[in-house]
Steps between C-alpha positions, in 0.01 A plus 500: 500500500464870482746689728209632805490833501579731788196681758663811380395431104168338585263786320239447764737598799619722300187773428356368787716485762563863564112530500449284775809655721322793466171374595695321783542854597161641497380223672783512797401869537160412585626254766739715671251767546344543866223746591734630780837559583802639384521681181666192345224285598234720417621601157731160392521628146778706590719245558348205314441719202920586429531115581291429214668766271816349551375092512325570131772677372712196576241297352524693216861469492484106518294509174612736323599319195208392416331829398491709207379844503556570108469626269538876689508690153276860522173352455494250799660819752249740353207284516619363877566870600153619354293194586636553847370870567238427345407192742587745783211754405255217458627307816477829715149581360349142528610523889268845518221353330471124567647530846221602730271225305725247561562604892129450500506173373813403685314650806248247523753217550776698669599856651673676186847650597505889430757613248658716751665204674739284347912544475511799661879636488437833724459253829896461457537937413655560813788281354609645177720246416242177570242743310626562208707169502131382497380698224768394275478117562125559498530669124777208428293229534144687373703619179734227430465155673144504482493578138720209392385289740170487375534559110753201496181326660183614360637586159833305451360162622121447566405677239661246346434228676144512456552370107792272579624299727849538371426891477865623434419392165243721463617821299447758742148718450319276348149531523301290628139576645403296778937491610434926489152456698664293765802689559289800543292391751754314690688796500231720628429272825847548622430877537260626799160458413442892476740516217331248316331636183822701486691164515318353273576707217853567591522153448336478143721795401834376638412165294432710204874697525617138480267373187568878325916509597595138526702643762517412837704800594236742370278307740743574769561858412080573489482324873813730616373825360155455670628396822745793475218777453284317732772511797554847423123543555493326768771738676320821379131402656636273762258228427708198639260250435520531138852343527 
């Protein structure tokens, strides 16, 4: 009989297991919250949010192994670092143009939330260490965990899922149309449904770093680059619902 192999090398676990601790997350954050109270009860992502940071990040850890981010030659670092901006301006632009239609359409169903409100680090300003403690966990998990997190998912596994079972013997980037549709989509109806056209096709073009690079650390760079600019945005206008 085959020796049985470890949780820890099962490929499933592995690219999707730090997805779903960070869903986990989300999902506890949204419990947690109360429409009165203390600041901590009001506003649980300030807690729950480093808790997630740091349970992902050991998820990460656990399965580390099983990930390959090469090859990292120029091409795949210049097209992540290019692709990325260049995601940024479109993702910043589809958010001025599609919004208000789709806080119309979301309005008939629900109450939209205004972009003002959201993670808003100033509510902890009269404590400089909590706030920019805050700010840096906040850019730690926006610019790093969340990029690897979900590139090891959406790109590094059901991407390749979608043509195989056995998908860690699928090359990495290959194409495959309705795999590249799917992945897309699911991928924008994880984001708020404002930021859905915008979703959409940073989903397409994330999948198309991985077909162009084979490289699923140019995917991660082109994810960490546009969250980068886009928390640096989000500081400058102080529109905390566009976390």
């Amino acid at each position: 009989m085959p020796p049985s192999r470890s949780w820890r090398d099962d490929p499933l676990l592995a690219f999707g297991g730090p997805f779903f601790v960070f869903m986990i997350g989300l999902a506890l954050t949204g419990f947690f919250k109360a429409e009165t109270g203390t600041l901590w009860q009001t506003h649980p992502e300030f807690w729950m949010y480093p808790l997630q940071t740091i349970a992902s990040a050991v998820a990460l850890g656990l399965w580390w192994k099983n990930y390959s981010f090469r090859p990292l030659g120029v091409f795949p670092v210049v097209t992540g670092i290019v692709v990325g901006l260049v995601v940024l301006v479109l993702w910043i632009s589809f958010r001025s143009v599609f919004e208000p239609l789709m806080d119309r359409l979301v309005a008939l169903v629900s109450v939209p939330k205004p972009r003002g409100e959201g993670f808003n680090p100033t509510l902890l300003a009269e404590s400089p260490a909590l706030y920019w403690g805050t700010i840096v966990l906040r850019l730690l998990r926006l610019v790093v965990i969340v990029p690897l997190v979900e590139e090891i998912f959406w790109r590094g596994g059901l991407l390749r899922y979608f043509i195989k079972d056995d998908f860690t013997t699928v090359p990495f980037g290959t194409l495959h149309w309705p795999s590249f549709a799917i992945v897309s989509v699911a991928f924008m109806l994880v984001h708020s449904t404002s930021d859905w056209p915008a979703a959409l096709l940073t989903g397409a073009i994330y999948s198309g770093v991985a077909i162009i690079t084979r490289s699923l650390g140019a995917c991660v760079i082109a994810h960490a680059v546009t969250n980068l600019g886009l928390g640096l945005y989000i500081l400058q206008t102080k529109q905390w619902g566009f976390w």
